[in-house]
């Protein structure tokens, strides 16, 4: 089952990734847009099958964290 709501409502987890922006769109499948420094999307990943641990690990590897 999808665990992303648990991740995006956990302020402590989100605070670790200051460059992360979460946008909720009702009825939309979850995805990640990876952007370069000029805010151009360079990759889009479907994450509907990911669990919270996978999302957090991905962000730890790909985003600057505090």
PDB file of N, CA and C in Angstrom:
ATOM      1  N   UNK A   1       0.836  -1.198   0.000  1.00  0.00           N
ATOM      2  CA  UNK A   1       0.000   0.000   0.000  1.00  0.00           C
ATOM      3  C   UNK A   1       0.874   1.253   0.000  1.00  0.00           C
ATOM      4  N   UNK A   2       0.394   2.267  -0.640  1.00  0.00           N
ATOM      5  CA  UNK A   2       1.117   3.523  -0.747  1.00  0.00           C
ATOM      6  C   UNK A   2       1.295   4.179   0.613  1.00  0.00           C
ATOM      7  N   UNK A   3       2.538   4.534   0.939  1.00  0.00           N
ATOM      8  CA  UNK A   3       2.848   5.133   2.227  1.00  0.00           C
ATOM      9  C   UNK A   3       3.272   6.595   2.113  1.00  0.00           C
ATOM     10  N   UNK A   4       3.180   7.158   0.948  1.00  0.00           N
ATOM     11  CA  UNK A   4       3.659   8.523   0.764  1.00  0.00           C
ATOM     12  C   UNK A   4       2.961   9.556   1.632  1.00  0.00           C
ATOM     13  N   UNK A   5       1.667   9.442   1.890  1.00  0.00           N
ATOM     14  CA  UNK A   5       1.058  10.439   2.787  1.00  0.00           C
ATOM     15  C   UNK A   5       1.763  10.526   4.137  1.00  0.00           C
ATOM     16  N   UNK A   6       2.255   9.402   4.634  1.00  0.00           N
ATOM     17  CA  UNK A   6       2.985   9.417   5.906  1.00  0.00           C
ATOM     18  C   UNK A   6       4.264  10.233   5.776  1.00  0.00           C
ATOM     19  N   UNK A   7       4.915  10.162   4.628  1.00  0.00           N
ATOM     20  CA  UNK A   7       6.150  10.921   4.421  1.00  0.00           C
ATOM     21  C   UNK A   7       5.860  12.408   4.276  1.00  0.00           C
ATOM     22  N   UNK A   8       4.894  12.759   3.439  1.00  0.00           N
ATOM     23  CA  UNK A   8       4.683  14.185   3.152  1.00  0.00           C
ATOM     24  C   UNK A   8       4.009  14.935   4.285  1.00  0.00           C
ATOM     25  N   UNK A   9       3.470  14.234   5.266  1.00  0.00           N
ATOM     26  CA  UNK A   9       2.895  14.917   6.425  1.00  0.00           C
ATOM     27  C   UNK A   9       3.845  14.929   7.617  1.00  0.00           C
ATOM     28  N   UNK A  10       5.003  14.292   7.475  1.00  0.00           N
ATOM     29  CA  UNK A  10       5.995  14.252   8.556  1.00  0.00           C
ATOM     30  C   UNK A  10       6.937  15.449   8.391  1.00  0.00           C
ATOM     31  N   UNK A  11       6.690  16.506   9.152  1.00  0.00           N
ATOM     32  CA  UNK A  11       7.467  17.746   9.016  1.00  0.00           C
ATOM     33  C   UNK A  11       8.955  17.533   9.285  1.00  0.00           C
ATOM     34  N   UNK A  12       9.307  16.629  10.182  1.00  0.00           N
ATOM     35  CA  UNK A  12      10.715  16.360  10.481  1.00  0.00           C
ATOM     36  C   UNK A  12      11.418  15.743   9.275  1.00  0.00           C
ATOM     37  N   UNK A  13      10.751  14.828   8.585  1.00  0.00           N
ATOM     38  CA  UNK A  13      11.345  14.216   7.393  1.00  0.00           C
ATOM     39  C   UNK A  13      11.495  15.252   6.281  1.00  0.00           C
ATOM     40  N   UNK A  14      10.467  16.053   6.065  1.00  0.00           N
ATOM     41  CA  UNK A  14      10.525  17.063   5.013  1.00  0.00           C
ATOM     42  C   UNK A  14      11.584  18.121   5.304  1.00  0.00           C
ATOM     43  N   UNK A  15      11.775  18.454   6.566  1.00  0.00           N
ATOM     44  CA  UNK A  15      12.744  19.483   6.945  1.00  0.00           C
ATOM     45  C   UNK A  15      14.172  19.076   6.610  1.00  0.00           C
ATOM     46  N   UNK A  16      14.427  17.788   6.460  1.00  0.00           N
ATOM     47  CA  UNK A  16      15.772  17.322   6.120  1.00  0.00           C
ATOM     48  C   UNK A  16      16.159  17.676   4.687  1.00  0.00           C
ATOM     49  N   UNK A  17      15.177  18.018   3.866  1.00  0.00           N
ATOM     50  CA  UNK A  17      15.427  18.281   2.450  1.00  0.00           C
ATOM     51  C   UNK A  17      14.896  19.663   2.080  1.00  0.00           C
ATOM     52  N   UNK A  18      15.683  20.719   2.332  1.00  0.00           N
ATOM     53  CA  UNK A  18      15.187  22.082   2.125  1.00  0.00           C
ATOM     54  C   UNK A  18      14.826  22.405   0.674  1.00  0.00           C
ATOM     55  N   UNK A  19      15.384  21.696  -0.294  1.00  0.00           N
ATOM     56  CA  UNK A  19      15.067  21.959  -1.693  1.00  0.00           C
ATOM     57  C   UNK A  19      13.838  21.220  -2.189  1.00  0.00           C
ATOM     58  N   UNK A  20      13.208  20.453  -1.319  1.00  0.00           N
ATOM     59  CA  UNK A  20      12.053  19.651  -1.701  1.00  0.00           C
ATOM     60  C   UNK A  20      10.780  20.488  -1.660  1.00  0.00           C
ATOM     61  N   UNK A  21      10.025  20.419  -2.737  1.00  0.00           N
ATOM     62  CA  UNK A  21       8.731  21.103  -2.793  1.00  0.00           C
ATOM     63  C   UNK A  21       7.673  20.036  -3.041  1.00  0.00           C
ATOM     64  N   UNK A  22       6.670  19.978  -2.185  1.00  0.00           N
ATOM     65  CA  UNK A  22       5.592  18.997  -2.315  1.00  0.00           C
ATOM     66  C   UNK A  22       4.341  19.709  -2.799  1.00  0.00           C
ATOM     67  N   UNK A  23       3.773  19.199  -3.877  1.00  0.00           N
ATOM     68  CA  UNK A  23       2.524  19.721  -4.406  1.00  0.00           C
ATOM     69  C   UNK A  23       1.525  18.576  -4.440  1.00  0.00           C
ATOM     70  N   UNK A  24       0.383  18.757  -3.803  1.00  0.00           N
ATOM     71  CA  UNK A  24      -0.646  17.724  -3.767  1.00  0.00           C
ATOM     72  C   UNK A  24      -1.702  18.022  -4.813  1.00  0.00           C
ATOM     73  N   UNK A  25      -1.970  17.021  -5.652  1.00  0.00           N
ATOM     74  CA  UNK A  25      -3.038  17.141  -6.643  1.00  0.00           C
ATOM     75  C   UNK A  25      -3.971  15.953  -6.459  1.00  0.00           C
ATOM     76  N   UNK A  26      -5.144  16.224  -6.001  1.00  0.00           N
ATOM     77  CA  UNK A  26      -6.118  15.170  -5.715  1.00  0.00           C
ATOM     78  C   UNK A  26      -6.368  14.304  -6.952  1.00  0.00           C
ATOM     79  N   UNK A  27      -6.285  12.986  -6.754  1.00  0.00           N
ATOM     80  CA  UNK A  27      -6.537  12.046  -7.837  1.00  0.00           C
ATOM     81  C   UNK A  27      -5.352  11.793  -8.744  1.00  0.00           C
ATOM     82  N   UNK A  28      -4.261  12.494  -8.538  1.00  0.00           N
ATOM     83  CA  UNK A  28      -3.074  12.333  -9.370  1.00  0.00           C
ATOM     84  C   UNK A  28      -2.148  11.278  -8.781  1.00  0.00           C
ATOM     85  N   UNK A  29      -1.552  10.458  -9.638  1.00  0.00           N
ATOM     86  CA  UNK A  29      -0.544   9.516  -9.171  1.00  0.00           C
ATOM     87  C   UNK A  29       0.686  10.296  -8.723  1.00  0.00           C
ATOM     88  N   UNK A  30       1.402   9.786  -7.717  1.00  0.00           N
ATOM     89  CA  UNK A  30       2.588  10.502  -7.234  1.00  0.00           C
ATOM     90  C   UNK A  30       3.772  10.345  -8.187  1.00  0.00           C
ATOM     91  N   UNK A  31       4.531  11.411  -8.325  1.00  0.00           N
ATOM     92  CA  UNK A  31       5.734  11.386  -9.147  1.00  0.00           C
ATOM     93  C   UNK A  31       6.717  12.396  -8.600  1.00  0.00           C
ATOM     94  N   UNK A  32       7.959  12.260  -9.033  1.00  0.00           N
ATOM     95  CA  UNK A  32       9.021  13.188  -8.642  1.00  0.00           C
ATOM     96  C   UNK A  32       9.550  13.843  -9.906  1.00  0.00           C
ATOM     97  N   UNK A  33       9.652  15.161  -9.883  1.00  0.00           N
ATOM     98  CA  UNK A  33      10.324  15.899 -10.951  1.00  0.00           C
ATOM     99  C   UNK A  33      11.694  16.285 -10.420  1.00  0.00           C
ATOM    100  N   UNK A  34      12.743  15.836 -11.081  1.00  0.00           N
ATOM    101  CA  UNK A  34      14.092  16.270 -10.726  1.00  0.00           C
ATOM    102  C   UNK A  34      14.431  17.460 -11.604  1.00  0.00           C
ATOM    103  N   UNK A  35      14.845  18.541 -10.961  1.00  0.00           N
ATOM    104  CA  UNK A  35      15.139  19.767 -11.690  1.00  0.00           C
ATOM    105  C   UNK A  35      16.598  20.153 -11.501  1.00  0.00           C
ATOM    106  N   UNK A  36      17.131  20.837 -12.504  1.00  0.00           N
ATOM    107  CA  UNK A  36      18.488  21.351 -12.374  1.00  0.00           C
ATOM    108  C   UNK A  36      18.440  22.697 -11.653  1.00  0.00           C
ATOM    109  N   UNK A  37      19.583  23.349 -11.547  1.00  0.00           N
ATOM    110  CA  UNK A  37      19.654  24.598 -10.784  1.00  0.00           C
ATOM    111  C   UNK A  37      18.828  25.722 -11.394  1.00  0.00           C
ATOM    112  N   UNK A  38      18.544  25.634 -12.687  1.00  0.00           N
ATOM    113  CA  UNK A  38      17.718  26.666 -13.321  1.00  0.00           C
ATOM    114  C   UNK A  38      16.236  26.276 -13.347  1.00  0.00           C
ATOM    115  N   UNK A  39      15.870  25.283 -12.519  1.00  0.00           N
ATOM    116  CA  UNK A  39      14.475  24.852 -12.330  1.00  0.00           C
ATOM    117  C   UNK A  39      13.860  24.202 -13.567  1.00  0.00           C
ATOM    118  N   UNK A  40      14.699  23.671 -14.462  1.00  0.00           N
ATOM    119  CA  UNK A  40      14.227  22.936 -15.620  1.00  0.00           C
ATOM    120  C   UNK A  40      14.135  21.459 -15.248  1.00  0.00           C
ATOM    121  N   UNK A  41      13.000  20.830 -15.524  1.00  0.00           N
ATOM    122  CA  UNK A  41      12.843  19.411 -15.213  1.00  0.00           C
ATOM    123  C   UNK A  41      13.739  18.595 -16.134  1.00  0.00           C
ATOM    124  N   UNK A  42      14.593  17.766 -15.524  1.00  0.00           N
ATOM    125  CA  UNK A  42      15.501  16.924 -16.294  1.00  0.00           C
ATOM    126  C   UNK A  42      15.094  15.451 -16.253  1.00  0.00           C
ATOM    127  N   UNK A  43      14.250  15.084 -15.294  1.00  0.00           N
ATOM    128  CA  UNK A  43      13.777  13.707 -15.203  1.00  0.00           C
ATOM    129  C   UNK A  43      12.492  13.672 -14.373  1.00  0.00           C
ATOM    130  N   UNK A  44      11.571  12.813 -14.765  1.00  0.00           N
ATOM    131  CA  UNK A  44      10.339  12.600 -14.016  1.00  0.00           C
ATOM    132  C   UNK A  44      10.226  11.113 -13.702  1.00  0.00           C
ATOM    133  N   UNK A  45       9.975  10.810 -12.423  1.00  0.00           N
ATOM    134  CA  UNK A  45       9.896   9.421 -11.975  1.00  0.00           C
ATOM    135  C   UNK A  45       8.530   9.142 -11.362  1.00  0.00           C
ATOM    136  N   UNK A  46       7.889   8.055 -11.788  1.00  0.00           N
ATOM    137  CA  UNK A  46       6.644   7.607 -11.159  1.00  0.00           C
ATOM    138  C   UNK A  46       7.014   6.882  -9.875  1.00  0.00           C
ATOM    139  N   UNK A  47       6.390   7.265  -8.771  1.00  0.00           N
ATOM    140  CA  UNK A  47       6.750   6.670  -7.480  1.00  0.00           C
ATOM    141  C   UNK A  47       5.551   6.031  -6.789  1.00  0.00           C
ATOM    142  N   UNK A  48       4.535   5.687  -7.554  1.00  0.00           N
ATOM    143  CA  UNK A  48       3.331   5.126  -6.956  1.00  0.00           C
ATOM    144  C   UNK A  48       3.557   3.773  -6.289  1.00  0.00           C
ATOM    145  N   UNK A  49       4.626   3.074  -6.636  1.00  0.00           N
ATOM    146  CA  UNK A  49       4.912   1.771  -6.027  1.00  0.00           C
ATOM    147  C   UNK A  49       5.981   1.863  -4.937  1.00  0.00           C
ATOM    148  N   UNK A  50       6.469   3.058  -4.649  1.00  0.00           N
ATOM    149  CA  UNK A  50       7.520   3.239  -3.652  1.00  0.00           C
ATOM    150  C   UNK A  50       6.912   3.324  -2.256  1.00  0.00           C
ATOM    151  N   UNK A  51       7.664   2.848  -1.255  1.00  0.00           N
ATOM    152  CA  UNK A  51       7.235   3.035   0.130  1.00  0.00           C
ATOM    153  C   UNK A  51       7.998   4.219   0.729  1.00  0.00           C
ATOM    154  N   UNK A  52       7.676   4.573   1.937  1.00  0.00           N
ATOM    155  CA  UNK A  52       8.280   5.736   2.589  1.00  0.00           C
ATOM    156  C   UNK A  52       9.794   5.618   2.676  1.00  0.00           C
ATOM    157  N   UNK A  53      10.294   4.439   3.025  1.00  0.00           N
ATOM    158  CA  UNK A  53      11.741   4.248   3.147  1.00  0.00           C
ATOM    159  C   UNK A  53      12.449   4.452   1.819  1.00  0.00           C
ATOM    160  N   UNK A  54      11.852   3.969   0.738  1.00  0.00           N
ATOM    161  CA  UNK A  54      12.442   4.129  -0.589  1.00  0.00           C
ATOM    162  C   UNK A  54      12.498   5.602  -0.979  1.00  0.00           C
ATOM    163  N   UNK A  55      11.427   6.328  -0.714  1.00  0.00           N
ATOM    164  CA  UNK A  55      11.387   7.761  -1.031  1.00  0.00           C
ATOM    165  C   UNK A  55      12.457   8.502  -0.240  1.00  0.00           C
ATOM    166  N   UNK A  56      12.540   8.234   1.051  1.00  0.00           N
ATOM    167  CA  UNK A  56      13.524   8.925   1.886  1.00  0.00           C
ATOM    168  C   UNK A  56      14.949   8.584   1.454  1.00  0.00           C
ATOM    169  N   UNK A  57      15.201   7.333   1.109  1.00  0.00           N
ATOM    170  CA  UNK A  57      16.529   6.931   0.639  1.00  0.00           C
ATOM    171  C   UNK A  57      16.873   7.632  -0.676  1.00  0.00           C
ATOM    172  N   UNK A  58      15.907   7.704  -1.582  1.00  0.00           N
ATOM    173  CA  UNK A  58      16.123   8.378  -2.858  1.00  0.00           C
ATOM    174  C   UNK A  58      16.473   9.847  -2.637  1.00  0.00           C
ATOM    175  N   UNK A  59      15.698  10.523  -1.791  1.00  0.00           N
ATOM    176  CA  UNK A  59      15.974  11.927  -1.514  1.00  0.00           C
ATOM    177  C   UNK A  59      17.333  12.103  -0.850  1.00  0.00           C
ATOM    178  N   UNK A  60      17.705  11.207   0.031  1.00  0.00           N
ATOM    179  CA  UNK A  60      19.010  11.284   0.701  1.00  0.00           C
ATOM    180  C   UNK A  60      20.148  11.179  -0.304  1.00  0.00           C
ATOM    181  N   UNK A  61      19.944  10.383  -1.346  1.00  0.00           N
ATOM    182  CA  UNK A  61      20.976  10.195  -2.367  1.00  0.00           C
ATOM    183  C   UNK A  61      20.995  11.308  -3.412  1.00  0.00           C
ATOM    184  N   UNK A  62      19.853  11.937  -3.672  1.00  0.00           N
ATOM    185  CA  UNK A  62      19.758  12.868  -4.797  1.00  0.00           C
ATOM    186  C   UNK A  62      19.545  14.331  -4.432  1.00  0.00           C
ATOM    187  N   UNK A  63      19.199  14.618  -3.190  1.00  0.00           N
ATOM    188  CA  UNK A  63      18.973  16.004  -2.780  1.00  0.00           C
ATOM    189  C   UNK A  63      19.965  16.402  -1.701  1.00  0.00           C
ATOM    190  N   UNK A  64      20.246  17.683  -1.643  1.00  0.00           N
ATOM    191  CA  UNK A  64      21.059  18.184  -0.540  1.00  0.00           C
ATOM    192  C   UNK A  64      20.210  18.124   0.717  1.00  0.00           C
ATOM    193  N   UNK A  65      20.796  17.619   1.794  1.00  0.00           N
ATOM    194  CA  UNK A  65      20.035  17.509   3.039  1.00  0.00           C
ATOM    195  C   UNK A  65      20.688  18.329   4.132  1.00  0.00           C
ATOM    196  N   UNK A  66      19.932  18.532   5.203  1.00  0.00           N
ATOM    197  CA  UNK A  66      20.446  19.278   6.355  1.00  0.00           C
ATOM    198  C   UNK A  66      21.129  18.336   7.287  1.00  0.00           C
TER     199      UNK A  66
END
